[in-house]
Amino acid sequence: QQLLADLEECKRRLGAGAEQWQAELSSCRAESQEAKRRMIQLQGEHEAEQARLASRLSQENRDLMKRLYDLEHEHVSCQRQLGEAMQRSEWLSESARQGSEESADRAK
């Protein structure tokens, strides 16, 4: 009689252990599915962030290239203006020198 009672108690415990094991297994599966979903979400966010950064860097590069072009154009323009100013300065110096020589000749 006691043997049967012990056997029944053993079956009950095994059944309870199996139920607990099944519950833990289901919980682990749910956590695993959630982790996979989160990983996919994070990969998507990462790819979106990479695309956003690549776009921003491309735009910054285009802006810098345009600024460089504008500065080079401005530099060429300034060099041309400087050359013209130097020519005018030389012409004025030459004119002043000739004017001084003519005044000196007239004074003689």
PDB file of C-alpha atoms in Angstrom:
ATOM      1  CA  GLN A   1       0.000   0.000   0.000  1.00  0.00           C
ATOM      2  CA  GLN A   2       2.786   2.429   0.965  1.00  0.00           C
ATOM      3  CA  LEU A   3       4.660   1.450  -2.162  1.00  0.00           C
ATOM      4  CA  LEU A   4       1.676   2.433  -4.307  1.00  0.00           C
ATOM      5  CA  ALA A   5       1.350   5.725  -2.447  1.00  0.00           C
ATOM      6  CA  ASP A   6       5.055   6.436  -2.974  1.00  0.00           C
ATOM      7  CA  LEU A   7       4.717   5.562  -6.650  1.00  0.00           C
ATOM      8  CA  GLU A   8       1.741   7.898  -7.041  1.00  0.00           C
ATOM      9  CA  GLU A   9       3.615  10.686  -5.245  1.00  0.00           C
ATOM     10  CA  CYS A  10       6.566  10.132  -7.576  1.00  0.00           C
ATOM     11  CA  LYS A  11       4.279  10.369 -10.641  1.00  0.00           C
ATOM     12  CA  ARG A  12       2.704  13.532  -9.285  1.00  0.00           C
ATOM     13  CA  ARG A  13       6.123  15.132  -8.726  1.00  0.00           C
ATOM     14  CA  LEU A  14       7.319  14.061 -12.172  1.00  0.00           C
ATOM     15  CA  GLY A  15       4.174  15.515 -13.696  1.00  0.00           C
ATOM     16  CA  ALA A  16       4.642  18.769 -11.792  1.00  0.00           C
ATOM     17  CA  GLY A  17       8.333  18.855 -12.824  1.00  0.00           C
ATOM     18  CA  ALA A  18       7.434  18.260 -16.460  1.00  0.00           C
ATOM     19  CA  GLU A  19       4.837  21.041 -16.344  1.00  0.00           C
ATOM     20  CA  GLN A  20       7.371  23.393 -14.791  1.00  0.00           C
ATOM     21  CA  TRP A  21       9.949  22.378 -17.397  1.00  0.00           C
ATOM     22  CA  GLN A  22       7.419  23.001 -20.194  1.00  0.00           C
ATOM     23  CA  ALA A  23       6.580  26.411 -18.728  1.00  0.00           C
ATOM     24  CA  GLU A  24      10.272  27.353 -18.528  1.00  0.00           C
ATOM     25  CA  LEU A  25      10.837  26.079 -22.069  1.00  0.00           C
ATOM     26  CA  SER A  26       7.923  28.180 -23.327  1.00  0.00           C
ATOM     27  CA  SER A  27       9.286  31.192 -21.478  1.00  0.00           C
ATOM     28  CA  CYS A  28      12.735  30.660 -22.981  1.00  0.00           C
ATOM     29  CA  ARG A  29      11.243  30.340 -26.462  1.00  0.00           C
ATOM     30  CA  ALA A  30       9.296  33.558 -25.982  1.00  0.00           C
ATOM     31  CA  GLU A  31      12.441  35.364 -24.752  1.00  0.00           C
ATOM     32  CA  SER A  32      14.384  33.985 -27.710  1.00  0.00           C
ATOM     33  CA  GLN A  33      11.740  35.211 -30.158  1.00  0.00           C
ATOM     34  CA  GLU A  34      11.739  38.646 -28.480  1.00  0.00           C
ATOM     35  CA  ALA A  35      15.544  38.775 -28.654  1.00  0.00           C
ATOM     36  CA  LYS A  36      15.455  37.895 -32.381  1.00  0.00           C
ATOM     37  CA  ARG A  37      12.784  40.555 -33.005  1.00  0.00           C
ATOM     38  CA  ARG A  38      14.829  43.150 -31.119  1.00  0.00           C
ATOM     39  CA  MET A  39      18.003  42.165 -32.999  1.00  0.00           C
ATOM     40  CA  ILE A  40      16.211  42.611 -36.342  1.00  0.00           C
ATOM     41  CA  GLN A  41      14.853  45.963 -35.163  1.00  0.00           C
ATOM     42  CA  LEU A  42      18.320  47.101 -34.060  1.00  0.00           C
ATOM     43  CA  GLN A  43      19.836  45.999 -37.374  1.00  0.00           C
ATOM     44  CA  GLY A  44      17.218  48.061 -39.193  1.00  0.00           C
ATOM     45  CA  GLU A  45      17.904  51.071 -36.998  1.00  0.00           C
ATOM     46  CA  HIS A  46      21.648  50.633 -37.540  1.00  0.00           C
ATOM     47  CA  GLU A  47      21.236  50.471 -41.310  1.00  0.00           C
ATOM     48  CA  ALA A  48      18.973  53.528 -41.266  1.00  0.00           C
ATOM     49  CA  GLU A  49      21.523  55.441 -39.159  1.00  0.00           C
ATOM     50  CA  GLN A  50      24.332  54.421 -41.522  1.00  0.00           C
ATOM     51  CA  ALA A  51      22.301  55.626 -44.506  1.00  0.00           C
ATOM     52  CA  ARG A  52      21.513  58.916 -42.740  1.00  0.00           C
ATOM     53  CA  LEU A  53      25.176  59.478 -41.862  1.00  0.00           C
ATOM     54  CA  ALA A  54      26.329  58.576 -45.373  1.00  0.00           C
ATOM     55  CA  SER A  55      23.832  61.041 -46.821  1.00  0.00           C
ATOM     56  CA  ARG A  56      24.922  63.772 -44.406  1.00  0.00           C
ATOM     57  CA  LEU A  57      28.603  63.167 -45.142  1.00  0.00           C
ATOM     58  CA  SER A  58      27.946  63.235 -48.879  1.00  0.00           C
ATOM     59  CA  GLN A  59      26.104  66.544 -48.526  1.00  0.00           C
ATOM     60  CA  GLU A  60      28.897  67.988 -46.374  1.00  0.00           C
ATOM     61  CA  ASN A  61      31.432  66.839 -48.967  1.00  0.00           C
ATOM     62  CA  ARG A  62      29.438  68.504 -51.771  1.00  0.00           C
ATOM     63  CA  ASP A  63      29.177  71.693 -49.707  1.00  0.00           C
ATOM     64  CA  LEU A  64      32.926  71.686 -49.025  1.00  0.00           C
ATOM     65  CA  MET A  65      33.748  71.063 -52.681  1.00  0.00           C
ATOM     66  CA  LYS A  66      31.514  73.989 -53.674  1.00  0.00           C
ATOM     67  CA  ARG A  67      33.152  76.199 -51.036  1.00  0.00           C
ATOM     68  CA  LEU A  68      36.599  75.173 -52.314  1.00  0.00           C
ATOM     69  CA  TYR A  69      35.568  75.988 -55.890  1.00  0.00           C
ATOM     70  CA  ASP A  70      34.196  79.370 -54.774  1.00  0.00           C
ATOM     71  CA  LEU A  71      37.393  80.157 -52.847  1.00  0.00           C
ATOM     72  CA  GLU A  72      39.587  79.177 -55.796  1.00  0.00           C
ATOM     73  CA  HIS A  73      37.488  81.395 -58.066  1.00  0.00           C
ATOM     74  CA  GLU A  74      37.766  84.248 -55.558  1.00  0.00           C
ATOM     75  CA  HIS A  75      41.556  83.707 -55.336  1.00  0.00           C
ATOM     76  CA  VAL A  76      41.921  83.915 -59.138  1.00  0.00           C
ATOM     77  CA  SER A  77      39.811  87.057 -59.174  1.00  0.00           C
ATOM     78  CA  CYS A  78      41.909  88.637 -56.405  1.00  0.00           C
ATOM     79  CA  GLN A  79      45.123  87.751 -58.237  1.00  0.00           C
ATOM     80  CA  ARG A  80      43.778  89.391 -61.404  1.00  0.00           C
ATOM     81  CA  GLN A  81      42.778  92.518 -59.471  1.00  0.00           C
ATOM     82  CA  LEU A  82      46.177  92.607 -57.787  1.00  0.00           C
ATOM     83  CA  GLY A  83      47.907  92.335 -61.167  1.00  0.00           C
ATOM     84  CA  GLU A  84      45.787  95.190 -62.526  1.00  0.00           C
ATOM     85  CA  ALA A  85      46.517  97.316 -59.449  1.00  0.00           C
ATOM     86  CA  MET A  86      50.242  96.661 -59.787  1.00  0.00           C
ATOM     87  CA  GLN A  87      50.127  97.665 -63.466  1.00  0.00           C
ATOM     88  CA  ARG A  88      48.296 100.885 -62.578  1.00  0.00           C
ATOM     89  CA  SER A  89      50.817 101.553 -59.824  1.00  0.00           C
ATOM     90  CA  GLU A  90      53.718 101.030 -62.233  1.00  0.00           C
ATOM     91  CA  TRP A  91      52.027 103.269 -64.825  1.00  0.00           C
ATOM     92  CA  LEU A  92      51.426 105.993 -62.217  1.00  0.00           C
ATOM     93  CA  SER A  93      55.028 105.721 -60.973  1.00  0.00           C
ATOM     94  CA  GLU A  94      56.322 105.943 -64.538  1.00  0.00           C
ATOM     95  CA  SER A  95      54.023 108.893 -65.289  1.00  0.00           C
ATOM     96  CA  ALA A  96      55.144 110.664 -62.133  1.00  0.00           C
ATOM     97  CA  ARG A  97      58.813 110.030 -62.980  1.00  0.00           C
ATOM     98  CA  GLN A  98      58.331 111.362 -66.509  1.00  0.00           C
ATOM     99  CA  GLY A  99      56.441 114.358 -65.133  1.00  0.00           C
ATOM    100  CA  SER A 100      59.281 115.090 -62.727  1.00  0.00           C
ATOM    101  CA  GLU A 101      61.869 114.816 -65.513  1.00  0.00           C
ATOM    102  CA  GLU A 102      59.842 117.170 -67.736  1.00  0.00           C
ATOM    103  CA  SER A 103      59.489 119.688 -64.892  1.00  0.00           C
ATOM    104  CA  ALA A 104      63.230 119.513 -64.240  1.00  0.00           C
ATOM    105  CA  ASP A 105      63.955 120.010 -67.959  1.00  0.00           C
ATOM    106  CA  ARG A 106      61.674 123.065 -68.067  1.00  0.00           C
ATOM    107  CA  ALA A 107      63.324 124.525 -64.993  1.00  0.00           C
ATOM    108  CA  LYS A 108      66.751 124.404 -66.674  1.00  0.00           C
TER     109      LYS A 108
END
